[in-house]
Amino acid sequence: MPELPEVETVVRELRPRLTGRYIVSVRAGRKALRRRWSPVWAAALNGRRIDAAERRGKWIVLHCDDGARLVIHLGMTGQLFVAPADAPRQPHTHLVFGLNDGTEELRFRDVRRFGSATLFPDRAALETFFTQSGLGPEPFDLDPAFWRARLLATDRCLKAALLDQRLVAGVGNIYADESLYEARLHPTRRGRDTRPAEAERLRKAIVVVLTRAIEKRGSSIRDYIGGTGRKGGYQEEFRVYGRTGAPCRRCGAPIERIRLAGRSTHFCPQCQGSGSRE
DNA sequence: ATAGGCGCCTGCTGGC
DNA sequence: TGCCAGCAGGCGCCTA
């Protein structure tokens, strides 16, 4: 589900609701997430004040007043939101953090359990984790020379390159397709066959598409909700994603769908040229 | 090292 | 109506 715009929206909406508040209780479900939740973390978090909420790629990072970092990934179906403490707890709610004054709680729901929640003791430990996983730069401060060099060095197709979090952090299946359409580049084009000007076009397209999506508070296909429980609106703006057979908004040709890098991939066969260098 | 494929989970949809 | 294959916004592990 959630790619950069959705995670950014969650963080922006959680920030004013969490900053300065204390965690007064921690409850964890029994079912395992992608990374196992440790009871030790619950004890460590109890009584801590949340000082900041930020995003790195698709990761949500909450800062505690003792320097610890609570790091959450939403996987495909994760939801992190503040709810009234007396609201019914929905199925698949795996973590519940009580907030001080007792009227509200932070809840983590995840139907498919591809998401995770992990506590790092300090900033350095978190940075080590990101470094070891090879997490790439944020798209908004992606150095053009770095991007061009990495893209032109790979044998993979552009779609696969965009999904690789080591090249650029935060792009997933929806925004990869939308960015390639915006850049008028075919998803099967090889990175190695890309011209420098095309690489730069793609870099700019990613920024444009992600910025637009954040303005619309992300995309809600089925599961996604923001930090206040509201859905996003960018699904109304899709040019190619989920529009198989529908007319291209630019040229009218039917949008095509293929399987690429193991993911469904949508593109306009007219506007996005061919899979090989022209 | 790099690229492709599979598996992890649950729920929903569409075709028969 | 009922069943089942196929599909879903992510990522880590395995293999070649």
GROMACS .gro file of C-alpha atoms (C1' of nucleotides) in nm:
model
  310
    1MET     CA    1   0.000   0.000   0.000
    2PRO     CA    2   0.180   0.295   0.129
    3GLU     CA    3   0.451   0.463  -0.066
    4LEU     CA    4   0.624   0.790   0.008
    5PRO     CA    5   0.321   1.022  -0.029
    6GLU     CA    6   0.106   0.806   0.197
    7VAL     CA    7   0.379   0.774   0.461
    8GLU     CA    8   0.447   1.148   0.442
    9THR     CA    9   0.077   1.215   0.495
   10VAL     CA   10   0.063   0.984   0.796
   11VAL     CA   11   0.363   1.159   0.950
   12ARG     CA   12   0.228   1.509   0.883
   13GLU     CA   13  -0.105   1.420   1.040
   14LEU     CA   14   0.047   1.240   1.337
   15ARG     CA   15   0.305   1.507   1.414
   16PRO     CA   16   0.073   1.761   1.586
   17ARG     CA   17  -0.115   1.482   1.762
   18LEU     CA   18   0.192   1.304   1.902
   19THR     CA   19   0.459   1.565   1.960
   20GLY     CA   20   0.499   1.643   2.330
   21ARG     CA   21   0.270   1.363   2.443
   22TYR     CA   22   0.369   1.073   2.665
   23ILE     CA   23   0.326   0.701   2.606
   24VAL     CA   24   0.145   0.576   2.916
   25SER     CA   25   0.081   0.215   2.811
   26VAL     CA   26   0.187  -0.031   2.542
   27ARG     CA   27  -0.014  -0.331   2.433
   28ALA     CA   28   0.106  -0.579   2.171
   29GLY     CA   29  -0.094  -0.851   1.995
   30ARG     CA   30   0.027  -1.207   1.975
   31LYS     CA   31   0.070  -1.243   1.600
   32ALA     CA   32   0.413  -1.178   1.456
   33LEU     CA   33   0.479  -0.890   1.221
   34ARG     CA   34   0.759  -0.909   0.965
   35ARG     CA   35   1.002  -0.828   1.245
   36ARG     CA   36   0.912  -0.970   1.582
   37TRP     CA   37   0.801  -0.713   1.840
   38SER     CA   38   1.003  -0.747   2.162
   39PRO     CA   39   0.832  -0.710   2.502
   40VAL     CA   40   1.149  -0.531   2.614
   41TRP     CA   41   1.057  -0.248   2.377
   42ALA     CA   42   0.716  -0.207   2.536
   43ALA     CA   43   0.880  -0.159   2.877
   44ALA     CA   44   1.136   0.082   2.731
   45LEU     CA   45   0.867   0.294   2.564
   46ASN     CA   46   0.639   0.319   2.864
   47GLY     CA   47   0.659   0.667   3.014
   48ARG     CA   48   0.855   0.817   2.724
   49ARG     CA   49   0.764   1.149   2.565
   50ILE     CA   50   0.740   1.165   2.186
   51ASP     CA   51   0.951   1.458   2.069
   52ALA     CA   52   0.926   1.434   1.691
   53ALA     CA   53   0.776   1.241   1.400
   54GLU     CA   54   0.953   1.216   1.067
   55ARG     CA   55   0.970   1.010   0.749
   56ARG     CA   56   1.266   0.845   0.577
   57GLY     CA   57   1.175   0.668   0.250
   58LYS     CA   58   0.872   0.459   0.345
   59TRP     CA   59   0.976   0.444   0.711
   60ILE     CA   60   0.802   0.633   0.991
   61VAL     CA   61   1.040   0.742   1.268
   62LEU     CA   62   0.916   0.857   1.609
   63HIS     CA   63   1.174   1.020   1.839
   64CYS     CA   64   1.154   0.952   2.212
   65ASP     CA   65   1.283   1.187   2.481
   66ASP     CA   66   1.557   0.938   2.577
   67GLY     CA   67   1.689   0.934   2.220
   68ALA     CA   68   1.529   0.602   2.124
   69ARG     CA   69   1.367   0.572   1.782
   70LEU     CA   70   1.043   0.383   1.723
   71VAL     CA   71   1.050   0.288   1.357
   72ILE     CA   72   0.743   0.167   1.174
   73HIS     CA   73   0.699   0.031   0.823
   74LEU     CA   74   0.345  -0.003   0.691
   75GLY     CA   75   0.418  -0.285   0.446
   76MET     CA   76   0.119  -0.334   0.215
   77THR     CA   77  -0.176  -0.288   0.447
   78GLY     CA   78  -0.039  -0.109   0.752
   79GLN     CA   79  -0.229   0.174   0.920
   80LEU     CA   80  -0.088   0.400   1.192
   81PHE     CA   81  -0.338   0.643   1.338
   82VAL     CA   82  -0.461   0.816   1.650
   83ALA     CA   83  -0.802   0.702   1.769
   84PRO     CA   84  -1.020   0.781   2.070
   85ALA     CA   85  -0.935   0.532   2.343
   86ASP     CA   86  -1.299   0.429   2.369
   87ALA     CA   87  -1.341   0.362   1.994
   88PRO     CA   88  -1.381  -0.009   1.915
   89ARG     CA   89  -1.051  -0.171   1.833
   90GLN     CA   90  -1.067  -0.315   1.483
   91PRO     CA   91  -0.943  -0.663   1.390
   92HIS     CA   92  -0.572  -0.688   1.300
   93THR     CA   93  -0.475  -0.418   1.549
   94HIS     CA   94  -0.128  -0.534   1.657
   95LEU     CA   95   0.004  -0.246   1.867
   96VAL     CA   96  -0.172   0.008   2.086
   97PHE     CA   97   0.015   0.294   2.253
   98GLY     CA   98  -0.188   0.476   2.518
   99LEU     CA   99  -0.126   0.854   2.516
  100ASN     CA  100  -0.133   1.079   2.817
  101ASP     CA  101  -0.459   1.219   2.942
  102GLY     CA  102  -0.590   0.876   2.845
  103THR     CA  103  -0.847   0.989   2.590
  104GLU     CA  104  -0.656   0.882   2.279
  105GLU     CA  105  -0.423   0.608   2.162
  106LEU     CA  106  -0.187   0.544   1.873
  107ARG     CA  107  -0.283   0.224   1.692
  108PHE     CA  108  -0.098   0.009   1.442
  109ARG     CA  109  -0.321  -0.213   1.227
  110ASP     CA  110  -0.194  -0.440   0.954
  111VAL     CA  111  -0.410  -0.705   0.790
  112ARG     CA  112  -0.137  -0.883   0.595
  113ARG     CA  113   0.135  -0.827   0.854
  114PHE     CA  114   0.403  -0.731   0.603
  115GLY     CA  115   0.466  -0.425   0.815
  116SER     CA  116   0.691  -0.392   1.118
  117ALA     CA  117   0.764  -0.192   1.430
  118THR     CA  118   1.112  -0.181   1.581
  119LEU     CA  119   1.276   0.015   1.861
  120PHE     CA  120   1.632   0.138   1.816
  121PRO     CA  121   1.814   0.261   2.126
  122ASP     CA  122   1.941   0.581   1.965
  123ARG     CA  123   1.984   0.777   1.645
  124ALA     CA  124   2.316   0.611   1.562
  125ALA     CA  125   2.165   0.261   1.579
  126LEU     CA  126   1.889   0.366   1.340
  127GLU     CA  127   2.137   0.524   1.098
  128THR     CA  128   2.338   0.202   1.101
  129PHE     CA  129   2.024   0.008   1.016
  130PHE     CA  130   1.942   0.237   0.722
  131THR     CA  131   2.299   0.228   0.599
  132GLN     CA  132   2.320  -0.151   0.618
  133SER     CA  133   1.995  -0.189   0.427
  134GLY     CA  134   2.141   0.042   0.161
  135LEU     CA  135   1.852   0.286   0.180
  136GLY     CA  136   1.901   0.540  -0.097
  137PRO     CA  137   1.853   0.918  -0.101
  138GLU     CA  138   1.522   1.098  -0.069
  139PRO     CA  139   1.378   1.180  -0.413
  140PHE     CA  140   1.353   1.551  -0.331
  141ASP     CA  141   1.726   1.584  -0.277
  142LEU     CA  142   1.840   1.324  -0.524
  143ASP     CA  143   2.166   1.441  -0.677
  144PRO     CA  144   2.123   1.443  -1.059
  145ALA     CA  145   2.475   1.310  -1.117
  146PHE     CA  146   2.430   1.025  -0.867
  147TRP     CA  147   2.096   0.930  -1.019
  148ARG     CA  148   2.224   0.940  -1.377
  149ALA     CA  149   2.531   0.736  -1.288
  150ARG     CA  150   2.334   0.467  -1.107
  151LEU     CA  151   2.060   0.445  -1.369
  152LEU     CA  152   2.302   0.421  -1.660
  153ALA     CA  153   2.499   0.151  -1.478
  154THR     CA  154   2.217  -0.102  -1.445
  155ASP     CA  155   2.100  -0.372  -1.683
  156ARG     CA  156   1.754  -0.367  -1.532
  157CYS     CA  157   1.453  -0.197  -1.677
  158LEU     CA  158   1.347   0.145  -1.554
  159LYS     CA  159   1.049   0.002  -1.365
  160ALA     CA  160   1.271  -0.232  -1.162
  161ALA     CA  161   1.523   0.047  -1.099
  162LEU     CA  162   1.252   0.278  -0.964
  163LEU     CA  163   1.134   0.012  -0.721
  164ASP     CA  164   1.485  -0.038  -0.584
  165GLN     CA  165   1.499   0.156  -0.256
  166ARG     CA  166   1.880   0.175  -0.283
  167LEU     CA  167   1.857   0.400  -0.590
  168VAL     CA  168   1.589   0.630  -0.458
  169ALA     CA  169   1.387   0.585  -0.140
  170GLY     CA  170   1.009   0.589  -0.126
  171VAL     CA  171   0.889   0.504  -0.477
  172GLY     CA  172   0.663   0.198  -0.504
  173ASN     CA  173   0.449   0.039  -0.771
  174ILE     CA  174   0.194   0.318  -0.819
  175TYR     CA  175   0.436   0.610  -0.831
  176ALA     CA  176   0.687   0.420  -1.044
  177ASP     CA  177   0.423   0.381  -1.316
  178GLU     CA  178   0.297   0.737  -1.276
  179SER     CA  179   0.650   0.880  -1.287
  180LEU     CA  180   0.741   0.688  -1.602
  181TYR     CA  181   0.426   0.818  -1.769
  182GLU     CA  182   0.505   1.173  -1.658
  183ALA     CA  183   0.857   1.135  -1.803
  184ARG     CA  184   0.718   0.967  -2.119
  185LEU     CA  185   0.950   0.673  -2.075
  186HIS     CA  186   0.861   0.309  -2.139
  187PRO     CA  187   0.886   0.088  -1.828
  188THR     CA  188   1.082  -0.183  -2.009
  189ARG     CA  189   1.358   0.053  -2.121
  190ARG     CA  190   1.695  -0.057  -1.980
  191GLY     CA  191   1.873   0.180  -1.747
  192ARG     CA  192   2.187   0.123  -1.952
  193ASP     CA  193   2.007   0.239  -2.267
  194THR     CA  194   1.881   0.561  -2.113
  195ARG     CA  195   2.020   0.891  -2.235
  196PRO     CA  196   2.140   1.138  -1.970
  197ALA     CA  197   1.861   1.380  -2.066
  198GLU     CA  198   1.604   1.102  -2.017
  199ALA     CA  199   1.746   1.014  -1.677
  200GLU     CA  200   1.710   1.376  -1.577
  201ARG     CA  201   1.354   1.385  -1.713
  202LEU     CA  202   1.270   1.084  -1.499
  203ARG     CA  203   1.426   1.237  -1.187
  204LYS     CA  204   1.218   1.551  -1.230
  205ALA     CA  205   0.905   1.348  -1.305
  206ILE     CA  206   0.941   1.159  -0.977
  207VAL     CA  207   0.952   1.488  -0.788
  208VAL     CA  208   0.651   1.629  -0.974
  209VAL     CA  209   0.438   1.318  -0.923
  210LEU     CA  210   0.526   1.270  -0.556
  211THR     CA  211   0.467   1.639  -0.482
  212ARG     CA  212   0.123   1.628  -0.645
  213ALA     CA  213   0.036   1.311  -0.457
  214ILE     CA  214   0.138   1.458  -0.121
  215GLU     CA  215  -0.082   1.761  -0.195
  216LYS     CA  216  -0.374   1.519  -0.237
  217ARG     CA  217  -0.278   1.337   0.085
  218GLY     CA  218  -0.171   1.020  -0.098
  219SER     CA  219  -0.373   0.749  -0.272
  220SER     CA  220  -0.633   0.522  -0.117
  221ILE     CA  221  -0.708   0.212  -0.320
  222ARG     CA  222  -0.848   0.002  -0.042
  223ASP     CA  223  -0.659  -0.004   0.287
  224TYR     CA  224  -0.472   0.322   0.310
  225ILE     CA  225  -0.576   0.586   0.562
  226GLY     CA  226  -0.378   0.879   0.701
  227GLY     CA  227  -0.281   0.950   1.059
  228THR     CA  228  -0.629   1.079   1.137
  229GLY     CA  229  -0.810   0.791   0.968
  230ARG     CA  230  -0.899   0.989   0.652
  231LYS     CA  231  -0.847   0.850   0.304
  232GLY     CA  232  -0.626   1.012   0.040
  233GLY     CA  233  -0.741   1.164  -0.288
  234TYR     CA  234  -0.467   1.105  -0.543
  235GLN     CA  235  -0.631   0.788  -0.680
  236GLU     CA  236  -0.858   1.028  -0.874
  237GLU     CA  237  -0.551   1.169  -1.048
  238PHE     CA  238  -0.393   0.845  -1.172
  239ARG     CA  239  -0.285   0.868  -1.536
  240VAL     CA  240  -0.198   0.499  -1.583
  241TYR     CA  241  -0.211   0.301  -1.259
  242GLY     CA  242  -0.524   0.083  -1.251
  243ARG     CA  243  -0.649   0.234  -1.580
  244THR     CA  244  -0.592  -0.071  -1.803
  245GLY     CA  245  -0.792  -0.031  -2.125
  246ALA     CA  246  -0.905   0.322  -2.039
  247PRO     CA  247  -0.805   0.601  -2.280
  248CYS     CA  248  -0.480   0.784  -2.216
  249ARG     CA  249  -0.562   1.134  -2.096
  250ARG     CA  250  -0.304   1.278  -2.335
  251CYS     CA  251  -0.355   1.082  -2.659
  252GLY     CA  252  -0.657   0.858  -2.612
  253ALA     CA  253  -0.476   0.529  -2.674
  254PRO     CA  254  -0.583   0.249  -2.437
  255ILE     CA  255  -0.356   0.210  -2.136
  256GLU     CA  256  -0.176  -0.123  -2.134
  257ARG     CA  257  -0.083  -0.346  -1.847
  258ILE     CA  258   0.206  -0.592  -1.836
  259ARG     CA  259   0.391  -0.787  -1.569
  260LEU     CA  260   0.736  -0.647  -1.496
  261ALA     CA  261   0.977  -0.705  -1.210
  262GLY     CA  262   0.702  -0.926  -1.067
  263ARG     CA  263   0.460  -0.633  -1.045
  264SER     CA  264   0.171  -0.519  -1.259
  265THR     CA  265   0.288  -0.228  -1.470
  266HIS     CA  266   0.071   0.027  -1.650
  267PHE     CA  267   0.171   0.255  -1.935
  268CYS     CA  268   0.053   0.435  -2.249
  269PRO     CA  269   0.196   0.256  -2.554
  270GLN     CA  270   0.175   0.580  -2.758
  271CYS     CA  271   0.308   0.841  -2.518
  272GLN     CA  272   0.582   0.634  -2.360
  273GLY     CA  273   0.758   0.524  -2.678
  274SER     CA  274   0.902   0.179  -2.715
  275GLY     CA  275   1.096  -0.045  -2.483
  276SER     CA  276   1.416   0.005  -2.678
  277ARG     CA  277   1.622   0.315  -2.736
  278GLU     CA  278   1.489   0.511  -3.031
  279DA     C1'  279   2.788  -0.824  -0.733
  280DT     C1'  280   2.360  -0.826  -0.968
  281DA     C1'  281   1.907  -0.966  -1.131
  282DG     C1'  282   1.503  -1.250  -1.118
  283DG     C1'  283   1.180  -1.542  -0.870
  284DC     C1'  284   0.941  -1.692  -0.473
  285DG     C1'  285   0.738  -1.663  -0.019
  286DC     C1'  286   0.543  -1.422   0.349
  287DC     C1'  287  -0.008  -1.306   0.496
  288DT     C1'  288  -0.520  -1.199   0.454
  289DG     C1'  289  -0.912  -1.048   0.199
  290DC     C1'  290  -1.161  -0.932  -0.205
  291DT     C1'  291  -1.313  -0.988  -0.693
  292DG     C1'  292  -1.440  -1.204  -1.107
  293DG     C1'  293  -1.521  -1.602  -1.380
  294DC     C1'  294  -1.715  -2.045  -1.415
  295DT     C1'  295  -2.516  -1.932  -0.474
  296DG     C1'  296  -2.048  -2.136  -0.419
  297DC     C1'  297  -1.583  -2.219  -0.516
  298DC     C1'  298  -1.129  -2.098  -0.644
  299DA     C1'  299  -0.774  -1.879  -0.894
  300DG     C1'  300  -0.577  -1.452  -0.926
  301DC     C1'  301  -0.461  -1.026  -0.750
  302DA     C1'  302  -0.317  -0.641  -0.410
  303DG     C1'  303   0.030  -0.014  -0.254
  304DG     C1'  304   0.646  -0.422   0.011
  305DC     C1'  305   1.049  -0.647   0.097
  306DG     C1'  306   1.388  -1.012   0.224
  307DC     C1'  307   1.588  -1.440   0.106
  308DC     C1'  308   1.753  -1.767  -0.221
  309DT     C1'  309   1.963  -1.899  -0.648
  310DA     C1'  310   2.225  -1.863  -1.072
   0.00000   0.00000   0.00000
